[in-house]
CSV table of C-alpha atoms and ligand atoms in Angstrom, one decimal:
chain,number,residue,atom,x,y,z
A,2,MET,CA,-34.1,-34.3,-4.7
A,3,ARG,CA,-34.3,-30.0,-4.1
A,4,LEU,CA,-33.7,-30.8,-0.3
A,5,SER,CA,-30.4,-33.1,-1.3
A,6,LEU,CA,-28.9,-30.5,-3.5
A,7,ALA,CA,-29.4,-28.0,-1.3
A,8,ALA,CA,-27.7,-29.7,1.7
A,9,TYR,CA,-25.1,-31.2,-0.5
A,10,PHE,CA,-24.4,-27.2,-1.2
A,11,THR,CA,-24.8,-26.6,2.2
A,12,LEU,CA,-22.4,-29.2,2.9
A,13,THR,CA,-19.6,-28.3,0.8
A,14,TYR,CA,-20.1,-24.2,1.8
A,15,TRP,CA,-19.5,-25.0,5.2
A,16,PHE,CA,-16.7,-27.3,4.8
A,17,SER,CA,-14.8,-25.6,1.7
A,18,PRO,CA,-12.8,-22.4,2.6
A,19,SER,CA,-14.8,-19.8,1.1
A,20,TYR,CA,-14.3,-16.5,2.1
A,21,LYS,CA,-18.2,-16.6,3.2
A,22,ILE,CA,-20.4,-18.8,4.8
A,23,ILE,CA,-23.8,-18.5,3.8
A,24,ASP,CA,-26.8,-19.7,5.6
A,25,TYR,CA,-28.1,-22.0,3.0
A,26,PHE,CA,-30.0,-24.0,5.3
A,27,ASN,CA,-32.4,-20.8,6.4
A,28,LEU,CA,-32.7,-20.4,3.0
A,29,MET,CA,-33.6,-23.8,1.6
A,30,SER,CA,-36.8,-24.2,0.6
A,31,VAL,CA,-38.4,-20.8,0.8
A,32,ASP,CA,-39.8,-19.6,-2.4
A,33,SER,CA,-38.8,-15.8,-3.3
A,34,HIS,CA,-41.8,-14.1,-4.4
A,35,LEU,CA,-39.5,-10.9,-5.3
A,36,ASP,CA,-40.2,-10.1,-8.9
A,37,LYS,CA,-36.9,-10.2,-10.8
A,38,PRO,CA,-36.2,-7.7,-13.3
A,39,TRP,CA,-35.3,-10.9,-16.1
A,40,GLY,CA,-38.8,-12.5,-14.9
A,41,GLY,CA,-40.8,-12.5,-17.9
A,42,ARG,CA,-40.3,-15.2,-19.3
A,43,PHE,CA,-40.2,-17.3,-16.1
A,44,GLU,CA,-43.3,-19.2,-14.9
A,45,GLU,CA,-42.2,-20.0,-11.2
A,46,PRO,CA,-40.2,-17.8,-8.5
A,47,THR,CA,-36.6,-19.0,-8.0
A,48,ASP,CA,-35.8,-21.5,-5.5
A,49,ALA,CA,-34.6,-19.4,-2.2
A,50,PHE,CA,-31.5,-21.6,-2.1
A,51,VAL,CA,-30.4,-20.7,-6.0
A,52,GLU,CA,-31.2,-17.2,-4.6
A,53,ALA,CA,-28.6,-17.2,-2.1
A,54,PHE,CA,-26.2,-19.2,-3.9
A,55,THR,CA,-26.1,-17.2,-7.8
A,56,ALA,CA,-26.0,-13.7,-5.8
A,57,SER,CA,-23.1,-11.6,-5.2
A,58,ILE,CA,-24.4,-8.9,-3.6
A,59,ASP,CA,-22.8,-9.8,-0.5
A,60,PHE,CA,-19.2,-8.9,-1.6
A,61,ASP,CA,-20.0,-6.7,-5.4
A,62,LYS,CA,-21.6,-4.1,-3.3
A,63,ARG,CA,-18.2,-2.4,-2.8
A,64,LEU,CA,-18.3,-1.7,-6.4
A,65,TYR,CA,-21.6,0.4,-5.5
A,66,ARG,CA,-19.8,4.0,-6.9
A,67,TYR,CA,-18.5,2.8,-10.3
A,68,ASP,CA,-21.3,1.3,-11.1
A,69,ILE,CA,-23.2,4.4,-10.3
A,70,GLU,CA,-20.8,6.6,-12.2
A,71,ALA,CA,-20.4,4.5,-15.1
A,72,SER,CA,-24.7,4.6,-14.9
A,73,CYS,CA,-24.8,8.2,-15.2
A,74,ALA,CA,-22.0,8.1,-17.9
A,75,HIS,CA,-24.4,5.7,-19.9
A,76,ALA,CA,-27.9,8.0,-19.5
A,77,ARG,CA,-25.3,10.8,-20.2
A,78,MET,CA,-24.3,9.5,-23.1
A,79,LEU,CA,-28.3,8.1,-24.0
A,80,VAL,CA,-29.4,11.9,-23.8
A,81,LYS,CA,-26.5,13.4,-26.3
A,82,THR,CA,-27.5,10.6,-29.0
A,83,GLY,CA,-31.1,11.0,-28.5
A,84,ILE,CA,-31.4,7.6,-27.4
A,85,ILE,CA,-33.8,9.0,-24.0
A,86,THR,CA,-35.2,12.3,-23.2
A,87,GLU,CA,-32.6,14.9,-21.2
A,88,LYS,CA,-35.4,15.1,-18.9
A,89,ASP,CA,-35.6,11.3,-18.3
A,90,GLY,CA,-31.8,12.0,-18.6
A,91,ASP,CA,-32.0,14.3,-15.5
A,92,HIS,CA,-34.3,11.9,-13.2
A,93,ILE,CA,-32.2,9.3,-13.9
A,94,LEU,CA,-29.0,11.7,-12.8
A,95,GLU,CA,-31.0,13.2,-9.9
A,96,GLY,CA,-32.1,9.5,-9.1
A,97,LEU,CA,-28.6,7.8,-8.5
A,98,GLN,CA,-27.2,10.8,-6.6
A,99,VAL,CA,-29.8,9.8,-4.0
A,100,ILE,CA,-29.0,6.5,-4.3
A,101,LEU,CA,-25.3,7.5,-4.1
A,102,GLN,CA,-25.9,9.1,-1.2
A,103,GLU,CA,-27.8,6.5,0.4
A,104,ILE,CA,-25.4,4.1,-0.1
A,105,LYS,CA,-22.6,6.3,1.8
A,106,GLU,CA,-24.9,6.7,4.7
A,107,GLY,CA,-25.6,3.3,5.1
A,108,ARG,CA,-28.8,3.4,4.7
A,109,PHE,CA,-29.4,1.3,1.3
A,110,LYS,CA,-31.8,-2.0,1.6
A,111,TRP,CA,-29.5,-4.4,0.1
A,112,SER,CA,-31.2,-7.3,-1.3
A,113,ILE,CA,-30.1,-11.4,-2.1
A,114,GLN,CA,-32.8,-11.5,-4.3
A,115,LEU,CA,-31.8,-8.4,-6.3
A,116,GLU,CA,-28.8,-11.0,-7.1
A,117,ASP,CA,-26.1,-7.9,-7.7
A,118,ILE,CA,-25.3,-4.8,-7.4
A,119,HIS,CA,-26.2,-3.9,-10.5
A,120,MET,CA,-29.7,-5.0,-10.5
A,121,ASN,CA,-29.9,-3.5,-7.0
A,122,ILE,CA,-29.1,-0.1,-8.1
A,123,GLU,CA,-31.3,-0.2,-10.8
A,124,ALA,CA,-34.5,-1.9,-9.5
A,125,ARG,CA,-34.1,1.2,-6.7
A,126,LEU,CA,-33.6,3.7,-9.1
A,127,ILE,CA,-37.3,2.6,-10.4
A,128,GLU,CA,-38.6,2.5,-7.2
A,129,ARG,CA,-37.6,6.3,-6.6
A,130,ILE,CA,-37.8,7.8,-10.1
A,131,GLY,CA,-40.4,5.5,-11.8
A,132,GLU,CA,-40.8,5.2,-15.2
A,133,ALA,CA,-37.4,6.9,-16.8
A,134,GLY,CA,-35.4,4.3,-14.5
A,135,LYS,CA,-36.5,1.8,-16.7
A,136,LYS,CA,-34.8,3.3,-19.7
A,137,LEU,CA,-31.7,3.1,-18.0
A,138,HIS,CA,-30.4,-0.3,-19.1
A,139,THR,CA,-31.2,0.8,-22.9
A,140,GLY,CA,-28.2,-0.3,-24.7
A,141,ARG,CA,-26.2,-2.5,-22.0
A,142,SER,CA,-26.5,-5.4,-20.2
A,143,ARG,CA,-24.8,-6.6,-16.7
A,144,ASN,CA,-22.3,-8.2,-18.6
A,145,ASP,CA,-20.6,-5.3,-19.8
A,146,GLN,CA,-21.6,-3.3,-17.1
A,147,VAL,CA,-20.0,-5.4,-14.6
A,148,ALA,CA,-16.9,-5.7,-17.0
A,149,THR,CA,-16.9,-2.2,-16.6
A,150,ASP,CA,-17.4,-1.6,-13.2
A,151,ILE,CA,-14.4,-4.2,-12.5
A,152,ARG,CA,-11.8,-1.7,-14.7
A,153,LEU,CA,-13.0,1.1,-12.7
A,154,TYR,CA,-12.5,0.3,-9.5
A,155,LEU,CA,-9.1,-1.8,-10.7
A,156,ARG,CA,-8.0,1.4,-12.3
A,157,SER,CA,-8.5,4.0,-9.2
A,158,GLU,CA,-6.5,1.1,-6.7
A,159,ILE,CA,-3.8,0.9,-9.1
A,160,ASP,CA,-3.4,4.7,-8.9
A,161,ARG,CA,-3.8,3.6,-5.0
A,162,ILE,CA,-1.1,1.2,-5.0
A,163,HIS,CA,1.5,2.8,-7.0
A,164,LEU,CA,1.0,6.0,-5.0
A,165,GLN,CA,1.8,3.7,-1.7
A,166,ILE,CA,4.5,2.0,-3.3
A,167,ARG,CA,6.3,5.4,-4.1
A,168,SER,CA,5.6,6.0,-0.4
A,169,LEU,CA,7.3,3.0,0.8
A,170,GLN,CA,10.2,3.8,-2.0
A,171,SER,CA,10.6,7.4,-0.5
A,172,VAL,CA,10.8,5.6,3.1
A,173,LEU,CA,13.7,3.4,1.7
A,174,LEU,CA,15.4,6.2,-0.7
A,175,GLY,CA,16.0,8.7,3.0
A,176,LEU,CA,17.3,5.6,4.9
A,177,ALA,CA,19.5,4.8,2.2
A,178,GLU,CA,20.3,8.8,2.2
A,179,HIS,CA,20.7,8.9,6.3
A,180,GLU,CA,23.3,5.3,5.6
A,181,THR,CA,25.1,5.7,3.0
A,182,ASN,CA,28.3,5.2,4.9
A,183,THR,CA,27.0,2.6,6.9
A,184,ILE,CA,28.7,-0.9,6.6
A,185,MET,CA,27.2,-4.5,7.2
A,186,PRO,CA,28.1,-7.3,5.4
A,187,GLY,CA,26.5,-8.4,2.1
A,188,PHE,CA,25.8,-12.4,1.9
A,189,THR,CA,25.5,-15.1,-0.6
A,190,HIS,CA,23.9,-18.0,0.4
A,191,LEU,CA,23.3,-15.9,4.0
A,192,GLN,CA,27.3,-16.6,4.6
A,193,VAL,CA,29.7,-13.2,4.9
A,194,ALA,CA,30.4,-12.9,1.2
A,195,GLN,CA,31.8,-9.3,0.9
A,196,PRO,CA,30.8,-5.7,2.8
A,197,ILE,CA,28.2,-3.2,1.4
A,198,THR,CA,26.8,-0.2,3.3
A,199,PHE,CA,23.1,-0.2,4.2
A,200,GLY,CA,22.2,2.7,2.2
A,201,HIS,CA,23.2,0.2,-0.8
A,202,HIS,CA,20.8,-2.6,0.6
A,203,MET,CA,17.9,-0.3,1.0
A,204,MET,CA,18.7,0.6,-2.8
A,205,ALA,CA,18.0,-2.8,-3.8
A,206,TRP,CA,14.3,-3.2,-2.8
A,207,PHE,CA,14.2,0.5,-3.6
A,208,GLU,CA,14.8,-1.1,-7.3
A,209,MET,CA,12.7,-3.8,-6.9
A,210,LEU,CA,9.3,-2.1,-5.8
A,211,GLU,CA,10.7,0.6,-8.9
A,212,ARG,CA,9.7,-2.3,-11.6
A,213,ASP,CA,6.5,-3.2,-9.1
A,214,GLY,CA,5.7,0.3,-9.8
A,215,GLU,CA,6.6,0.3,-13.9
A,216,ARG,CA,4.7,-3.1,-14.0
A,217,LEU,CA,1.5,-1.6,-12.3
A,218,ARG,CA,1.9,1.4,-14.5
A,219,ASP,CA,1.9,-0.9,-17.4
A,220,CYS,CA,-0.6,-3.2,-16.3
A,221,ARG,CA,-3.1,0.3,-16.2
A,222,ARG,CA,-3.0,0.5,-19.7
A,223,ARG,CA,-4.8,-2.5,-19.9
A,224,VAL,CA,-7.2,-2.0,-17.5
A,225,ASN,CA,-8.3,1.4,-18.8
A,226,ILE,CA,-10.4,0.1,-21.7
A,227,MET,CA,-14.1,0.3,-22.2
A,228,PRO,CA,-16.3,-2.5,-22.2
A,229,LEU,CA,-19.9,-0.3,-22.0
A,230,GLY,CA,-21.9,-0.9,-25.3
A,231,SER,CA,-20.6,-4.2,-25.6
A,232,ALA,CA,-24.0,-5.1,-24.2
A,233,ALA,CA,-24.8,-8.9,-23.3
A,234,LEU,CA,-22.0,-10.3,-26.1
A,235,ALA,CA,-22.6,-8.6,-29.6
A,236,GLY,CA,-22.6,-5.1,-29.3
A,237,THR,CA,-26.9,-3.2,-29.7
A,238,SER,CA,-28.5,-2.1,-32.0
A,239,TYR,CA,-29.0,1.8,-30.8
A,240,PRO,CA,-26.9,4.4,-31.8
A,241,LEU,CA,-24.7,4.6,-28.9
A,242,ASP,CA,-21.4,6.9,-28.8
A,243,ARG,CA,-19.0,5.2,-27.1
A,244,GLU,CA,-16.3,7.4,-27.5
A,245,TYR,CA,-18.2,10.3,-25.5
A,246,THR,CA,-19.1,7.1,-22.6
A,247,ALA,CA,-15.3,6.4,-22.5
A,248,LYS,CA,-14.3,10.0,-22.4
A,249,LEU,CA,-16.4,10.9,-19.6
A,250,LEU,CA,-15.0,7.6,-17.7
A,251,GLY,CA,-11.5,8.5,-18.1
A,252,PHE,CA,-11.2,4.8,-20.2
A,253,GLN,CA,-8.8,5.3,-22.8
A,254,CYS,CA,-11.3,4.5,-25.4
A,255,PRO,CA,-14.0,1.8,-26.4
A,256,SER,CA,-12.9,-1.8,-26.9
A,257,ASN,CA,-12.3,-3.1,-30.0
A,258,ASN,CA,-14.3,-6.1,-30.3
A,259,SER,CA,-17.7,-7.1,-27.7
A,260,LEU,CA,-17.2,-10.7,-27.2
A,261,ASP,CA,-13.4,-10.3,-25.9
A,262,ALA,CA,-14.9,-7.6,-23.5
A,263,VAL,CA,-17.3,-9.0,-21.7
A,264,SER,CA,-16.0,-12.2,-21.2
A,265,ASP,CA,-12.1,-11.8,-21.0
A,266,ARG,CA,-10.4,-10.7,-17.5
A,267,ASP,CA,-6.9,-11.0,-18.1
A,268,PHE,CA,-6.6,-7.6,-16.8
A,269,ALA,CA,-7.6,-8.7,-13.1
A,270,ILE,CA,-5.3,-11.8,-13.9
A,271,GLU,CA,-2.0,-9.5,-14.8
A,272,PHE,CA,-2.8,-7.5,-11.5
A,273,CYS,CA,-2.9,-10.4,-9.7
A,274,SER,CA,0.3,-11.3,-11.1
A,275,VAL,CA,2.0,-8.1,-10.4
A,276,ALA,CA,0.7,-8.2,-6.9
A,277,ALA,CA,2.1,-11.6,-6.3
A,278,LEU,CA,5.5,-10.1,-7.5
A,279,LEU,CA,5.3,-7.3,-5.2
A,280,MET,CA,4.5,-9.3,-2.2
A,281,THR,CA,7.2,-11.2,-3.5
A,282,HIS,CA,9.5,-8.7,-3.2
A,283,LEU,CA,8.0,-7.6,0.8
A,284,SER,CA,8.3,-11.5,1.7
A,285,ARG,CA,11.8,-11.7,0.6
A,286,PHE,CA,12.6,-8.4,2.8
A,287,SER,CA,10.2,-9.7,5.4
A,288,GLU,CA,12.8,-12.9,5.8
A,289,GLU,CA,15.4,-9.8,6.0
A,290,LEU,CA,13.6,-8.0,8.9
A,291,VAL,CA,13.0,-11.1,10.8
A,292,LEU,CA,16.2,-12.4,10.6
A,293,TRP,CA,17.9,-9.0,11.5
A,294,THR,CA,15.7,-8.6,14.3
A,295,SER,CA,16.7,-11.5,15.9
A,296,ALA,CA,19.5,-11.9,19.1
A,297,GLN,CA,21.8,-13.1,16.6
A,298,PHE,CA,22.0,-10.1,14.0
A,299,ASP,CA,20.5,-7.5,16.3
A,300,PHE,CA,21.4,-5.4,13.1
A,301,ILE,CA,18.1,-3.3,13.6
A,302,GLU,CA,15.2,-2.7,15.7
A,303,LEU,CA,11.4,-2.2,15.2
A,304,PRO,CA,10.0,-0.3,18.0
A,305,ASP,CA,7.3,-2.1,19.9
A,306,ARG,CA,4.4,-0.6,18.6
A,307,PHE,CA,5.1,-2.8,15.7
A,308,CYS,CA,5.6,-5.9,17.5
A,309,THR,CA,3.7,-7.9,19.5
A,310,GLY,CA,5.0,-10.4,22.8
A,311,SER,CA,4.6,-13.9,23.8
A,312,SER,CA,1.6,-15.2,26.5
A,313,ILE,CA,4.1,-17.5,27.9
A,314,MET,CA,7.8,-15.9,27.1
A,315,PRO,CA,8.2,-12.7,28.5
A,316,GLN,CA,11.7,-11.7,26.7
A,317,LYS,CA,10.0,-11.9,23.4
A,318,LYS,CA,9.5,-8.9,21.1
A,319,ASN,CA,8.1,-10.6,17.9
A,320,PRO,CA,8.6,-9.3,14.6
A,321,ASP,CA,4.9,-9.7,13.1
A,322,ILE,CA,4.6,-7.4,10.8
A,323,PRO,CA,6.9,-9.1,8.6
A,324,GLU,CA,6.2,-12.4,9.3
A,325,LEU,CA,2.8,-11.5,8.5
A,326,VAL,CA,3.2,-10.1,5.1
A,327,ARG,CA,5.1,-13.0,4.4
A,328,GLY,CA,2.4,-15.0,5.3
A,329,LYS,CA,0.4,-13.0,2.9
A,330,THR,CA,2.0,-13.3,0.2
A,331,GLY,CA,0.4,-16.8,-0.1
A,332,ARG,CA,-3.2,-16.2,-0.1
A,333,VAL,CA,-2.1,-13.5,-3.0
A,334,ASN,CA,-0.5,-15.9,-4.9
A,335,GLY,CA,-3.2,-18.3,-4.4
A,336,ASN,CA,-5.4,-15.5,-5.7
A,337,LEU,CA,-3.8,-15.4,-8.6
A,338,ILE,CA,-4.2,-19.5,-9.4
A,339,SER,CA,-7.5,-18.7,-8.4
A,340,LEU,CA,-8.4,-16.4,-11.5
A,341,LEU,CA,-6.1,-18.3,-13.7
A,342,THR,CA,-8.2,-21.5,-13.3
A,343,LEU,CA,-11.6,-19.7,-13.5
A,344,MET,CA,-11.0,-18.3,-17.2
A,345,LYS,CA,-9.5,-21.6,-18.3
A,346,GLY,CA,-12.0,-23.3,-19.3
A,347,GLN,CA,-14.3,-20.6,-20.1
A,348,VAL,CA,-16.0,-20.5,-24.0
A,349,LEU,CA,-17.0,-17.0,-25.2
A,350,ALA,CA,-18.5,-14.9,-24.4
A,351,TYR,CA,-19.6,-14.2,-20.9
A,352,ASN,CA,-20.1,-17.1,-17.9
A,353,LYS,CA,-21.6,-17.1,-14.8
A,354,ASP,CA,-18.1,-18.2,-13.6
A,355,ASN,CA,-17.1,-14.8,-13.5
A,356,GLN,CA,-19.0,-13.7,-10.6
A,357,GLU,CA,-15.9,-15.5,-9.1
A,358,ASP,CA,-13.5,-13.1,-10.1
A,359,LYS,CA,-14.3,-10.5,-7.5
A,360,GLU,CA,-13.7,-11.7,-4.0
A,361,PRO,CA,-9.8,-13.0,-5.5
A,362,LEU,CA,-9.5,-9.0,-6.9
A,363,PHE,CA,-10.4,-7.8,-3.9
A,364,ASP,CA,-9.0,-9.8,-1.8
A,365,THR,CA,-5.6,-9.6,-3.3
A,366,VAL,CA,-6.0,-5.9,-3.4
A,367,ASP,CA,-6.7,-4.7,0.2
A,368,THR,CA,-3.7,-7.2,1.2
A,369,VAL,CA,-1.0,-5.7,-1.1
A,370,LYS,CA,-2.5,-2.1,0.2
A,371,ALA,CA,-2.3,-3.8,3.9
A,372,SER,CA,1.0,-4.8,3.5
A,373,LEU,CA,2.5,-1.4,2.1
A,374,ARG,CA,0.8,0.4,4.7
A,375,ALA,CA,1.8,-1.5,7.5
A,376,TYR,CA,5.8,-1.4,5.6
A,377,THR,CA,5.6,1.8,5.3
A,378,ASP,CA,5.0,2.6,9.2
A,379,MET,CA,7.3,0.4,10.3
A,380,MET,CA,10.2,0.9,8.0
A,381,SER,CA,10.4,4.7,9.0
A,382,ALA,CA,10.3,3.8,12.8
A,383,ILE,CA,13.4,1.1,12.2
A,384,ARG,CA,16.0,1.9,14.1
A,385,VAL,CA,19.4,0.7,12.7
A,386,ASN,CA,22.6,-1.2,14.8
A,387,ARG,CA,24.9,0.3,13.0
A,388,LYS,CA,27.4,-1.2,15.4
A,389,ALA,CA,26.4,-4.8,15.0
A,390,MET,CA,26.3,-4.2,11.4
A,391,TYR,CA,30.6,-3.4,11.5
A,392,SER,CA,30.9,-5.9,13.6
A,393,ALA,CA,29.3,-8.6,11.9
A,394,ALA,CA,31.0,-7.2,8.5
A,395,THR,CA,34.4,-7.5,10.3
A,396,GLN,CA,33.9,-11.4,11.0
A,397,GLY,CA,33.5,-13.7,7.9
A,398,PHE,CA,36.7,-12.3,6.4
A,399,ALA,CA,34.6,-9.8,3.9
A,400,THR,CA,37.7,-8.6,2.3
A,401,ALA,CA,39.1,-12.0,1.2
A,402,THR,CA,38.0,-10.8,-2.4
A,403,ASP,CA,40.0,-7.3,-2.1
A,404,LEU,CA,42.8,-9.7,-1.2
A,405,ALA,CA,42.7,-11.8,-4.5
A,406,ASP,CA,42.0,-8.8,-6.7
A,407,TYR,CA,44.9,-7.0,-4.5
A,408,LEU,CA,47.1,-9.8,-5.9
A,409,VAL,CA,45.8,-9.0,-9.5
A,410,GLY,CA,46.6,-5.8,-9.2
A,411,LYS,CA,50.3,-7.2,-8.6
A,412,GLY,CA,50.7,-9.4,-11.6
A,413,ILE,CA,49.3,-12.5,-10.0
A,414,ALA,CA,47.1,-14.7,-12.3
A,415,PHE,CA,43.2,-14.7,-10.5
A,416,ARG,CA,43.0,-18.6,-10.0
A,417,ASP,CA,46.6,-18.2,-8.2
A,418,ALA,CA,45.5,-15.4,-6.2
A,419,HIS,CA,42.3,-17.4,-5.1
A,420,GLU,CA,44.5,-19.9,-3.9
A,421,ILE,CA,46.7,-17.9,-2.1
A,422,VAL,CA,43.8,-16.1,-0.5
A,423,GLY,CA,42.0,-19.5,0.5
A,424,LYS,CA,45.3,-20.3,2.5
A,425,ALA,CA,45.4,-16.7,4.1
A,426,VAL,CA,41.7,-17.5,5.1
A,427,LYS,CA,42.5,-20.9,6.9
A,428,ARG,CA,45.7,-18.6,8.7
A,429,ALA,CA,43.4,-16.5,9.7
A,430,ILE,CA,40.7,-19.2,11.0
A,431,ASP,CA,43.4,-21.2,13.1
A,432,ALA,CA,44.8,-17.9,14.5
A,433,GLY,CA,41.4,-16.8,15.0
A,434,LYS,CA,42.3,-13.5,13.5
A,435,ASP,CA,40.4,-12.0,10.5
A,436,LEU,CA,42.3,-11.7,7.7
A,437,ALA,CA,43.3,-7.6,8.4
A,438,ASP,CA,44.7,-8.8,11.6
A,439,LEU,CA,47.5,-11.0,10.2
A,440,ASP,CA,50.8,-9.7,10.1
A,441,LEU,CA,52.7,-8.8,7.1
A,442,ASN,CA,55.2,-11.5,7.8
A,443,VAL,CA,52.8,-14.5,7.6
A,444,LEU,CA,50.9,-12.7,4.3
A,445,GLN,CA,54.5,-12.6,2.7
A,446,GLN,CA,55.0,-16.5,3.6
A,447,LEU,CA,51.8,-17.1,0.7
A,448,SER,CA,53.1,-14.4,-1.5
A,449,PRO,CA,55.9,-12.4,-1.5
A,450,ALA,CA,53.6,-9.8,-3.8
A,451,ILE,CA,52.4,-8.5,-0.1
A,452,GLN,CA,53.5,-5.1,0.4
A,453,SER,CA,52.2,-3.3,3.9
A,454,ASP,CA,49.8,-1.2,1.6
A,455,VAL,CA,47.4,-4.4,1.7
A,456,TYR,CA,46.0,-3.2,5.0
A,457,GLU,CA,44.4,-0.5,3.4
A,458,ILE,CA,42.3,-2.7,1.1
A,459,LEU,CA,41.8,-5.2,4.2
A,460,GLY,CA,39.8,-2.6,5.8
A,461,LEU,CA,35.9,-2.7,5.2
A,462,ALA,CA,36.3,0.9,4.6
A,463,GLY,CA,39.0,0.6,1.3
A,464,SER,CA,37.0,-2.3,0.2
A,465,LEU,CA,33.5,-0.6,-0.1
A,466,ALA,CA,35.5,2.3,-1.7
A,467,SER,CA,37.2,0.1,-4.2
A,468,ARG,CA,33.4,-0.8,-5.9
A,469,ASP,CA,33.2,2.1,-7.4
A,470,MET,CA,31.8,1.6,-10.6
A,471,THR,CA,27.9,2.1,-11.7
A,472,GLY,CA,25.7,-0.4,-9.3
A,473,GLY,CA,28.3,-1.2,-6.9
A,474,THR,CA,28.5,-0.2,-3.1
A,475,ALA,CA,31.0,2.3,-2.7
A,476,PRO,CA,29.4,5.6,-1.1
A,477,ARG,CA,30.5,7.4,-3.4
A,478,GLN,CA,28.2,5.4,-6.0
A,479,ILE,CA,25.5,4.9,-3.6
A,480,LYS,CA,25.1,8.7,-3.8
A,481,LEU,CA,24.9,8.4,-7.7
A,482,GLN,CA,22.6,5.9,-7.3
A,483,ILE,CA,20.2,8.0,-4.9
A,484,ALA,CA,20.6,11.1,-6.8
A,485,ARG,CA,19.1,9.1,-10.0
A,486,ALA,CA,16.1,7.5,-7.4
A,487,ARG,CA,15.1,10.8,-6.4
A,488,LYS,CA,14.9,12.1,-10.0
A,489,ARG,CA,12.8,9.2,-11.2
A,490,LEU,CA,10.6,9.6,-8.0
A,491,GLY,CA,10.1,13.9,-9.0
A,492,LEU,CA,12.3,14.9,-6.0
A,493,GLU,CA,15.0,16.8,-7.8
A,494,ASP,CA,16.1,19.8,-5.2
B,30,LIG,N1,-23.1,-10.6,-10.9
B,30,LIG,C1,-22.7,-10.7,-12.2
B,30,LIG,C2,-21.5,-11.2,-11.9
B,30,LIG,O1,-20.6,-10.6,-11.3
B,30,LIG,C3,-23.3,-9.5,-13.5
B,30,LIG,C4,-23.5,-9.8,-14.6
B,30,LIG,C5,-24.1,-11.0,-14.2
B,30,LIG,N2,-24.5,-11.2,-15.5
B,30,LIG,C6,-25.7,-12.0,-16.3
B,30,LIG,N3,-26.3,-12.4,-17.2
B,30,LIG,N4,-25.8,-13.2,-15.2
B,30,LIG,O2,-20.2,-11.3,-13.0
């Protein structure tokens, strides 16, 4: 029975898209001889397969610095409240520092038998400092420990990601400043719609990232609550000073309800949803870059170092970074769904299901950080092809709306004006010309209201300058947009 169960899991694992494939065959029938910290009530050792199946050390070891940081704060609080002696507290703190060093230098021996990061570190502490080490776990449980570790980890990653968003925003801002007057076609339905500037376009992405940053900061407020002291689920009978521990760890405050604190992972789900939106923005941006780098658009060029070639077609220079970022959005969305699904069936309080929160969360953090980095580097090195943008804007009758607005200015109702311009566009198509190239008498046949001043608005620069309202594409407005953005980034001169 044991064998077939093991074989089942082995097969499931080999063929499932799990993050790590563990060789369970080699572990199937060997029983563990190691004592567990919780082994007291057990009569036989854990089956080696079960040990490997339930262990999380392979992936949760990356929480080590937060686990140690939280343990140090807990130990200091235990001393402050008189729950352990100062001497024991000092031993614990020293021991934890040594362990931190061992891990950083790659000298720490991770053990799968010790299941996870918490028990690996605690066991090593006891091995090093003896009796005092056994007191560290007073008044806490792995349930509040792991929830605390993840929050510390995520808080610091949120701060990093936030800085990365800021860097990308500064690059976009720099581009917008440089290209404030660069005319390009603006699109709807990917059809030329109205002329805009490249600066305006870059500032659109700036705004989206600004909201991503805001969402991240908002999410951080809910991440920054401390579960430690909730113990297994109901709190503890020791006179803990949770406010003190929270202060040491830089948390806003201790959690209000122990059951909630050890069990919910909504803060991680929230982060993943913020990340999914951020990646969605980068993915849309990527789609544009892929189009813009094509020979058909040729609006921008990516430096060779951000592209790859084809093994068969010598002429190819592929925009791999935008394509990959667009592709990676899929896994970030998937991670969000994984976590939502992980949570939805769980009764209060902690359940082992929650161990599955880490890989999707880590993967999301890694993917977002890598994508932002790639984007920042790439965008600071793009070459803008002003000529191609300009010539694309002169095709596709981008100033048709301007002509309609001009007619409205001459007292014609907008719907009638729309009709007249539609006819003008038809004439232009038939003549193989742009609107601005039609003779005045041709235009006047369509509406006698049209005078020679029409050519001012049929030109791209005139069209742009006319959109001079808050949020509009007139270069004067873009300068104001940029000034507001600089203020928000704290870049005021
Ligand atoms: N490795 C576990 C996790 O990631 C730590 C908490 C385990 N708690 C327990 N009661 N088994 O969630």
